[in-house]
PDB file of C-alpha atoms in Angstrom:
ATOM      1  CA  MET Y   1       8.459 -14.488 -26.079  1.00  0.00           C
ATOM      2  CA  LYS Y   2       7.543 -12.130 -23.089  1.00  0.00           C
ATOM      3  CA  ARG Y   3      10.673 -11.396 -20.969  1.00  0.00           C
ATOM      4  CA  ALA Y   4      11.681  -9.547 -17.401  1.00  0.00           C
ATOM      5  CA  VAL Y   5      14.077  -8.972 -15.373  1.00  0.00           C
ATOM      6  CA  VAL Y   6      13.567  -9.057 -11.487  1.00  0.00           C
ATOM      7  CA  VAL Y   7      15.471  -7.000  -9.224  1.00  0.00           C
ATOM      8  CA  PHE Y   8      15.580  -9.667  -6.586  1.00  0.00           C
ATOM      9  CA  SER Y   9      17.268  -9.373  -3.021  1.00  0.00           C
ATOM     10  CA  GLY Y  10      15.643 -12.448  -1.693  1.00  0.00           C
ATOM     11  CA  GLY Y  11      13.346 -10.704   0.572  1.00  0.00           C
ATOM     12  CA  GLN Y  12       9.582 -10.593   0.907  1.00  0.00           C
ATOM     13  CA  ASP Y  13       8.974  -8.141  -1.766  1.00  0.00           C
ATOM     14  CA  SER Y  14      11.220  -8.823  -4.469  1.00  0.00           C
ATOM     15  CA  THR Y  15      10.317 -12.941  -4.133  1.00  0.00           C
ATOM     16  CA  THR Y  16       6.749 -11.998  -4.434  1.00  0.00           C
ATOM     17  CA  CYS Y  17       7.508 -10.069  -7.396  1.00  0.00           C
ATOM     18  CA  LEU Y  18       9.145 -13.114  -8.494  1.00  0.00           C
ATOM     19  CA  ILE Y  19       6.529 -15.271  -7.932  1.00  0.00           C
ATOM     20  CA  GLN Y  20       3.872 -12.967  -9.983  1.00  0.00           C
ATOM     21  CA  ALA Y  21       6.091 -12.737 -12.665  1.00  0.00           C
ATOM     22  CA  LEU Y  22       6.517 -16.357 -13.326  1.00  0.00           C
ATOM     23  CA  THR Y  23       3.140 -16.775 -13.815  1.00  0.00           C
ATOM     24  CA  ARG Y  24       3.102 -13.657 -16.583  1.00  0.00           C
ATOM     25  CA  TYR Y  25       6.341 -14.077 -18.641  1.00  0.00           C
ATOM     26  CA  ASP Y  26       7.612 -16.589 -20.622  1.00  0.00           C
ATOM     27  CA  ASP Y  27      11.392 -16.077 -19.393  1.00  0.00           C
ATOM     28  CA  VAL Y  28      12.241 -14.523 -16.153  1.00  0.00           C
ATOM     29  CA  TYR Y  29      15.563 -13.107 -15.227  1.00  0.00           C
ATOM     30  CA  CYS Y  30      16.928 -12.432 -11.756  1.00  0.00           C
ATOM     31  CA  ILE Y  31      19.534 -10.057 -10.723  1.00  0.00           C
ATOM     32  CA  THR Y  32      20.919  -9.477  -7.689  1.00  0.00           C
ATOM     33  CA  PHE Y  33      23.783  -6.975  -6.445  1.00  0.00           C
ATOM     34  CA  ASP Y  34      26.847  -7.370  -3.827  1.00  0.00           C
ATOM     35  CA  TYR Y  35      27.348  -3.873  -2.507  1.00  0.00           C
ATOM     36  CA  GLY Y  36      28.863  -4.736   0.364  1.00  0.00           C
ATOM     37  CA  GLN Y  37      25.996  -4.911   2.493  1.00  0.00           C
ATOM     38  CA  SER Y  38      26.277  -5.753   6.108  1.00  0.00           C
ATOM     39  CA  HIS Y  39      23.218  -8.796   5.545  1.00  0.00           C
ATOM     40  CA  ARG Y  40      25.111 -10.051   2.434  1.00  0.00           C
ATOM     41  CA  VAL Y  41      23.992 -13.571   3.200  1.00  0.00           C
ATOM     42  CA  GLU Y  42      20.766 -12.300   1.416  1.00  0.00           C
ATOM     43  CA  ILE Y  43      22.857 -13.021  -1.696  1.00  0.00           C
ATOM     44  CA  ASN Y  44      22.737 -16.721  -1.201  1.00  0.00           C
ATOM     45  CA  ILE Y  45      19.347 -16.846  -0.316  1.00  0.00           C
ATOM     46  CA  ALA Y  46      18.576 -15.087  -3.426  1.00  0.00           C
ATOM     47  CA  HIS Y  47      20.315 -17.650  -5.500  1.00  0.00           C
ATOM     48  CA  LYS Y  48      18.721 -20.287  -3.981  1.00  0.00           C
ATOM     49  CA  LEU Y  49      15.522 -19.047  -4.202  1.00  0.00           C
ATOM     50  CA  ALA Y  50      15.687 -17.995  -7.846  1.00  0.00           C
ATOM     51  CA  LEU Y  51      16.713 -21.313  -8.878  1.00  0.00           C
ATOM     52  CA  GLN Y  52      14.297 -22.982  -6.900  1.00  0.00           C
ATOM     53  CA  LEU Y  53      11.294 -20.942  -8.219  1.00  0.00           C
ATOM     54  CA  GLY Y  54      12.378 -21.575 -11.928  1.00  0.00           C
ATOM     55  CA  ALA Y  55      13.935 -18.366 -12.968  1.00  0.00           C
ATOM     56  CA  ARG Y  56      15.487 -18.831 -16.275  1.00  0.00           C
ATOM     57  CA  ALA Y  57      18.897 -17.242 -14.820  1.00  0.00           C
ATOM     58  CA  HIS Y  58      20.591 -15.553 -11.897  1.00  0.00           C
ATOM     59  CA  LYS Y  59      22.888 -13.024 -12.316  1.00  0.00           C
ATOM     60  CA  VAL Y  60      25.060 -11.568  -9.034  1.00  0.00           C
ATOM     61  CA  ILE Y  61      26.342  -7.947 -10.147  1.00  0.00           C
ATOM     62  CA  ASP Y  62      29.229  -6.379  -8.125  1.00  0.00           C
ATOM     63  CA  ALA Y  63      28.040  -2.703  -7.159  1.00  0.00           C
ATOM     64  CA  SER Y  64      30.802  -2.336  -4.244  1.00  0.00           C
ATOM     65  CA  LEU Y  65      31.443   1.105  -5.345  1.00  0.00           C
ATOM     66  CA  LEU Y  66      28.218   1.931  -3.846  1.00  0.00           C
ATOM     67  CA  ASN Y  67      29.425   0.995  -0.683  1.00  0.00           C
ATOM     68  CA  ALA Y  68      32.569   2.928  -1.189  1.00  0.00           C
ATOM     69  CA  LEU Y  69      30.593   5.982  -1.672  1.00  0.00           C
ATOM     70  CA  ALA Y  70      26.940   5.616   0.265  1.00  0.00           C
ATOM     71  CA  ILE Y  71      27.377   5.736   3.963  1.00  0.00           C
ATOM     72  CA  SER Y  72      24.460   3.964   5.672  1.00  0.00           C
ATOM     73  CA  SER Y  73      24.102   1.526   8.233  1.00  0.00           C
ATOM     74  CA  LEU Y  74      23.481  -1.072   5.998  1.00  0.00           C
ATOM     75  CA  THR Y  75      26.924  -0.616   4.179  1.00  0.00           C
ATOM     76  CA  ARG Y  76      28.762   0.253   7.662  1.00  0.00           C
ATOM     77  CA  ASP Y  77      29.666  -2.017  10.513  1.00  0.00           C
ATOM     78  CA  ASN Y  78      29.873   1.040  12.945  1.00  0.00           C
ATOM     79  CA  ILE Y  79      26.629   2.679  12.098  1.00  0.00           C
ATOM     80  CA  PRO Y  80      23.946   0.578  14.261  1.00  0.00           C
ATOM     81  CA  ILE Y  81      21.132  -0.790  12.742  1.00  0.00           C
ATOM     82  CA  PRO Y  82      17.986   1.126  14.332  1.00  0.00           C
ATOM     83  CA  GLY Y  83      15.314  -0.695  16.076  1.00  0.00           C
ATOM     84  CA  TYR Y  84      11.511   0.207  15.052  1.00  0.00           C
ATOM     85  CA  GLN Y  85      11.110   2.219  18.676  1.00  0.00           C
ATOM     86  CA  GLU Y  86      14.010   4.467  17.127  1.00  0.00           C
ATOM     87  CA  VAL Y  87      12.562   5.291  13.813  1.00  0.00           C
ATOM     88  CA  SER Y  88      11.377   8.919  13.957  1.00  0.00           C
ATOM     89  CA  CYS Y  89      10.759  11.543  11.130  1.00  0.00           C
ATOM     90  CA  GLY Y  90      13.392  11.899   8.562  1.00  0.00           C
ATOM     91  CA  LEU Y  91      15.512   9.157   6.647  1.00  0.00           C
ATOM     92  CA  LEU Y  92      16.756   6.209   8.428  1.00  0.00           C
ATOM     93  CA  SER Y  93      20.281   5.342   9.046  1.00  0.00           C
ATOM     94  CA  THR Y  94      19.214   2.306   6.605  1.00  0.00           C
ATOM     95  CA  PHE Y  95      18.571   4.486   3.528  1.00  0.00           C
ATOM     96  CA  VAL Y  96      21.431   3.837   1.119  1.00  0.00           C
ATOM     97  CA  PRO Y  97      21.595   7.149  -1.126  1.00  0.00           C
ATOM     98  CA  GLY Y  98      21.395   6.087  -4.993  1.00  0.00           C
ATOM     99  CA  ARG Y  99      20.924   2.308  -4.466  1.00  0.00           C
ATOM    100  CA  ASN Y 100      17.939   1.982  -6.370  1.00  0.00           C
ATOM    101  CA  ILE Y 101      18.755   4.352  -9.114  1.00  0.00           C
ATOM    102  CA  LEU Y 102      22.065   2.165  -9.490  1.00  0.00           C
ATOM    103  CA  PHE Y 103      20.366  -1.195  -9.269  1.00  0.00           C
ATOM    104  CA  LEU Y 104      17.603   0.085 -12.126  1.00  0.00           C
ATOM    105  CA  ILE Y 105      20.171   1.189 -14.372  1.00  0.00           C
ATOM    106  CA  LEU Y 106      22.147  -2.260 -14.173  1.00  0.00           C
ATOM    107  CA  ALA Y 107      18.967  -4.143 -14.325  1.00  0.00           C
ATOM    108  CA  ALA Y 108      17.962  -2.304 -17.494  1.00  0.00           C
ATOM    109  CA  ILE Y 109      21.176  -2.699 -19.075  1.00  0.00           C
ATOM    110  CA  TYR Y 110      20.688  -6.516 -18.372  1.00  0.00           C
ATOM    111  CA  ALA Y 111      17.282  -6.517 -19.833  1.00  0.00           C
ATOM    112  CA  TYR Y 112      18.729  -4.708 -22.872  1.00  0.00           C
ATOM    113  CA  GLN Y 113      21.503  -7.690 -22.982  1.00  0.00           C
ATOM    114  CA  VAL Y 114      18.610 -10.532 -22.649  1.00  0.00           C
ATOM    115  CA  LYS Y 115      16.204  -8.722 -24.944  1.00  0.00           C
ATOM    116  CA  ALA Y 116      13.477  -8.354 -21.853  1.00  0.00           C
ATOM    117  CA  ASP Y 117      11.318  -5.144 -22.256  1.00  0.00           C
ATOM    118  CA  ALA Y 118      10.456  -5.135 -18.391  1.00  0.00           C
ATOM    119  CA  VAL Y 119      12.137  -4.596 -15.254  1.00  0.00           C
ATOM    120  CA  ILE Y 120      10.377  -5.497 -12.298  1.00  0.00           C
ATOM    121  CA  THR Y 121      11.218  -3.891  -8.596  1.00  0.00           C
ATOM    122  CA  GLY Y 122       9.519  -4.495  -5.462  1.00  0.00           C
ATOM    123  CA  VAL Y 123       9.689  -1.266  -4.091  1.00  0.00           C
ATOM    124  CA  CYS Y 124       6.498   0.578  -2.083  1.00  0.00           C
ATOM    125  CA  GLU Y 125       5.216   3.906  -1.403  1.00  0.00           C
ATOM    126  CA  THR Y 126       2.523   2.388   0.795  1.00  0.00           C
ATOM    127  CA  ASP Y 127       4.628   0.788   3.616  1.00  0.00           C
ATOM    128  CA  PHE Y 128       8.109   2.554   2.357  1.00  0.00           C
ATOM    129  CA  SER Y 129      10.333   3.779   5.387  1.00  0.00           C
ATOM    130  CA  GLY Y 130      10.498   7.115   3.960  1.00  0.00           C
ATOM    131  CA  TYR Y 131      13.074   6.093   1.232  1.00  0.00           C
ATOM    132  CA  PRO Y 132      12.737   8.600  -1.715  1.00  0.00           C
ATOM    133  CA  ASP Y 133      13.659   6.421  -4.330  1.00  0.00           C
ATOM    134  CA  CYS Y 134      10.589   3.910  -3.445  1.00  0.00           C
ATOM    135  CA  ARG Y 135       8.408   6.522  -4.689  1.00  0.00           C
ATOM    136  CA  ASP Y 136       5.788   6.260  -7.526  1.00  0.00           C
ATOM    137  CA  ASP Y 137       6.965   9.794  -8.871  1.00  0.00           C
ATOM    138  CA  PHE Y 138      10.417   8.971  -8.832  1.00  0.00           C
ATOM    139  CA  ILE Y 139       9.989   5.489 -10.682  1.00  0.00           C
ATOM    140  CA  LYS Y 140       8.051   7.209 -13.549  1.00  0.00           C
ATOM    141  CA  SER Y 141      10.326   9.700 -13.818  1.00  0.00           C
ATOM    142  CA  PHE Y 142      13.129   7.844 -13.905  1.00  0.00           C
ATOM    143  CA  ASN Y 143      11.573   5.201 -16.512  1.00  0.00           C
ATOM    144  CA  LYS Y 144      11.148   8.172 -18.972  1.00  0.00           C
ATOM    145  CA  ALA Y 145      14.694   9.406 -18.498  1.00  0.00           C
ATOM    146  CA  LEU Y 146      15.973   5.621 -18.745  1.00  0.00           C
ATOM    147  CA  ASN Y 147      14.304   5.292 -22.168  1.00  0.00           C
ATOM    148  CA  LEU Y 148      15.532   8.507 -23.650  1.00  0.00           C
ATOM    149  CA  GLY Y 149      19.217   7.763 -22.320  1.00  0.00           C
ATOM    150  CA  MET Y 150      19.068   4.159 -23.981  1.00  0.00           C
ATOM    151  CA  ALA Y 151      16.950   4.572 -26.903  1.00  0.00           C
ATOM    152  CA  HIS Y 152      15.105   1.792 -26.024  1.00  0.00           C
ATOM    153  CA  GLU Y 153      11.692   1.166 -24.459  1.00  0.00           C
ATOM    154  CA  ILE Y 154      12.118  -0.508 -21.216  1.00  0.00           C
ATOM    155  CA  ASN Y 155       9.114  -0.692 -18.921  1.00  0.00           C
ATOM    156  CA  ILE Y 156       9.770  -0.432 -15.132  1.00  0.00           C
ATOM    157  CA  PHE Y 157       6.813  -2.218 -13.287  1.00  0.00           C
ATOM    158  CA  THR Y 158       6.093  -1.934  -9.892  1.00  0.00           C
ATOM    159  CA  PRO Y 159       3.452  -4.638  -8.439  1.00  0.00           C
ATOM    160  CA  LEU Y 160       3.512  -3.799  -4.842  1.00  0.00           C
ATOM    161  CA  MET Y 161       3.520  -0.027  -5.462  1.00  0.00           C
ATOM    162  CA  TRP Y 162       0.038   0.522  -3.768  1.00  0.00           C
ATOM    163  CA  LEU Y 163      -0.205  -2.301  -1.307  1.00  0.00           C
ATOM    164  CA  ASN Y 164       0.212  -2.313   2.200  1.00  0.00           C
ATOM    165  CA  LYS Y 165       2.129  -5.223   3.652  1.00  0.00           C
ATOM    166  CA  ALA Y 166      -0.858  -7.427   4.770  1.00  0.00           C
ATOM    167  CA  GLU Y 167      -1.786  -7.011   1.095  1.00  0.00           C
ATOM    168  CA  THR Y 168       1.715  -8.374  -0.243  1.00  0.00           C
ATOM    169  CA  TRP Y 169       1.308 -11.096   2.292  1.00  0.00           C
ATOM    170  CA  ALA Y 170      -2.262 -12.056   0.607  1.00  0.00           C
ATOM    171  CA  MET Y 171      -0.501 -11.879  -2.907  1.00  0.00           C
ATOM    172  CA  ALA Y 172       2.250 -14.460  -1.754  1.00  0.00           C
ATOM    173  CA  ASP Y 173      -0.843 -16.553  -0.690  1.00  0.00           C
ATOM    174  CA  TYR Y 174      -2.863 -16.057  -3.690  1.00  0.00           C
ATOM    175  CA  TYR Y 175       0.048 -17.716  -5.720  1.00  0.00           C
ATOM    176  CA  HIS Y 176       0.187 -20.400  -2.797  1.00  0.00           C
ATOM    177  CA  GLN Y 177       3.745 -19.645  -1.674  1.00  0.00           C
ATOM    178  CA  LEU Y 178       2.800 -17.607   1.493  1.00  0.00           C
ATOM    179  CA  ASP Y 179       4.927 -20.376   3.533  1.00  0.00           C
ATOM    180  CA  LEU Y 180       7.639 -20.121   1.046  1.00  0.00           C
ATOM    181  CA  VAL Y 181       7.632 -16.281   1.446  1.00  0.00           C
ATOM    182  CA  ARG Y 182       7.406 -16.273   5.054  1.00  0.00           C
ATOM    183  CA  TYR Y 183      10.175 -18.853   6.043  1.00  0.00           C
ATOM    184  CA  ASP Y 184      12.701 -18.974   3.271  1.00  0.00           C
ATOM    185  CA  THR Y 185      13.193 -15.381   2.402  1.00  0.00           C
ATOM    186  CA  LEU Y 186      15.269 -12.612   4.156  1.00  0.00           C
ATOM    187  CA  THR Y 187      13.876  -9.106   4.948  1.00  0.00           C
ATOM    188  CA  CYS Y 188      15.687  -8.406   8.305  1.00  0.00           C
ATOM    189  CA  TYR Y 189      18.499  -5.761   8.349  1.00  0.00           C
ATOM    190  CA  ASN Y 190      20.301  -7.813  10.881  1.00  0.00           C
ATOM    191  CA  GLY Y 191      20.484 -10.489   8.259  1.00  0.00           C
ATOM    192  CA  ILE Y 192      18.208 -13.086  10.075  1.00  0.00           C
ATOM    193  CA  LYS Y 193      15.948 -15.543   7.687  1.00  0.00           C
ATOM    194  CA  GLY Y 194      12.436 -16.173   8.047  1.00  0.00           C
ATOM    195  CA  ASP Y 195      10.524 -13.961  10.757  1.00  0.00           C
ATOM    196  CA  GLY Y 196      13.958 -12.338  11.213  1.00  0.00           C
ATOM    197  CA  CYS Y 197      15.327 -10.282  14.491  1.00  0.00           C
ATOM    198  CA  SER Y 198      11.452  -8.881  15.558  1.00  0.00           C
ATOM    199  CA  GLN Y 199      13.561  -5.373  16.202  1.00  0.00           C
ATOM    200  CA  CYS Y 200      14.423  -3.637  13.308  1.00  0.00           C
ATOM    201  CA  ALA Y 201      12.000  -1.598  11.101  1.00  0.00           C
ATOM    202  CA  ALA Y 202      11.945  -4.095   8.354  1.00  0.00           C
ATOM    203  CA  CYS Y 203      11.026  -6.989  10.360  1.00  0.00           C
ATOM    204  CA  HIS Y 204       8.330  -4.831  12.400  1.00  0.00           C
ATOM    205  CA  LEU Y 205       6.268  -3.707   9.357  1.00  0.00           C
ATOM    206  CA  ARG Y 206       6.674  -7.459   7.930  1.00  0.00           C
ATOM    207  CA  ALA Y 207       5.171  -8.902  11.140  1.00  0.00           C
ATOM    208  CA  ARG Y 208       2.754  -6.509  11.277  1.00  0.00           C
ATOM    209  CA  GLY Y 209       1.509  -7.160   7.765  1.00  0.00           C
ATOM    210  CA  LEU Y 210       1.334 -10.756   8.434  1.00  0.00           C
ATOM    211  CA  LYS Y 211      -0.589 -10.320  11.475  1.00  0.00           C
ATOM    212  CA  ALA Y 212      -3.418  -8.047   9.751  1.00  0.00           C
ATOM    213  CA  TYR Y 213      -3.755 -10.816   6.927  1.00  0.00           C
ATOM    214  CA  GLN Y 214      -4.059 -13.715   9.252  1.00  0.00           C
ATOM    215  CA  GLN Y 215      -6.559 -11.683  11.167  1.00  0.00           C
ATOM    216  CA  GLN Y 216      -8.565 -10.731   8.408  1.00  0.00           C
ATOM    217  CA  PRO Y 217      -7.494 -13.041   5.266  1.00  0.00           C
ATOM    218  CA  GLN Y 218     -10.806 -12.423   3.217  1.00  0.00           C
ATOM    219  CA  THR Y 219     -10.816  -8.683   3.569  1.00  0.00           C
ATOM    220  CA  VAL Y 220      -7.161  -8.349   2.954  1.00  0.00           C
ATOM    221  CA  MET Y 221      -7.579 -10.742  -0.253  1.00  0.00           C
ATOM    222  CA  ALA Y 222     -10.450  -8.695  -1.467  1.00  0.00           C
ATOM    223  CA  SER Y 223      -8.678  -5.635  -1.335  1.00  0.00           C
ATOM    224  CA  LEU Y 224      -5.541  -7.024  -2.675  1.00  0.00           C
ATOM    225  CA  LYS Y 225      -7.719  -8.220  -5.929  1.00  0.00           C
ATOM    226  CA  PHE Y 226      -9.448  -4.871  -6.561  1.00  0.00           C
ATOM    227  CA  LYS Y 227      -6.039  -2.943  -6.218  1.00  0.00           C
ATOM    228  CA  SER Y 228      -4.242  -5.498  -8.557  1.00  0.00           C
ATOM    229  CA  GLY Y 229      -7.053  -6.737 -10.889  1.00  0.00           C
ATOM    230  CA  LEU Y 230      -6.289 -10.253  -9.852  1.00  0.00           C
ATOM    231  CA  CYS Y 231      -9.110 -12.671 -10.359  1.00  0.00           C
TER     232      CYS Y 231
END
């Protein structure tokens, strides 16, 4: 029996990963992290989506120690969320140091517990916001270290790594879930479900990708299928 654990925030990317995983694995488990994020409404949205889509279980893990250590506009109310127009070179204030490292470690431990050999995360290098823990090199290196440390083979899969946001929308549409991903997920750094606040970097990337897909759906879908090997 094939089992997988999806690192699940209830946002566009992780929901798209969950939708795909449910077609490829017998049992899919979701794990969500409560680290005191300012947009923590995502936890309830993630729980609702996990059950609605048919995940075997949804576990919420207390990761509040991350909030105590990581200074970011996603963990501190006194640091404003930057608008897209404010984005410049360098790391954004929305970067939470060590977040993906911690999340992947905990997801791997959960995978070990439920006898899953796959951990799926929606990180993406193509449209990422300069976050070093979203890079393919990091994931591959960390996966190797993880397996050495656990003496157990768990494969970290990143289905969106080389997709742009338009192609991620195309993937949701390929599985006939574009409307659910558009209206029922939460990607916005300001905690607004669906199309979001339209001001933050996350909302800008999401909206720009949707527009690009809507303008050239056949071209984008063909590109997705080529990159992902979808039929």
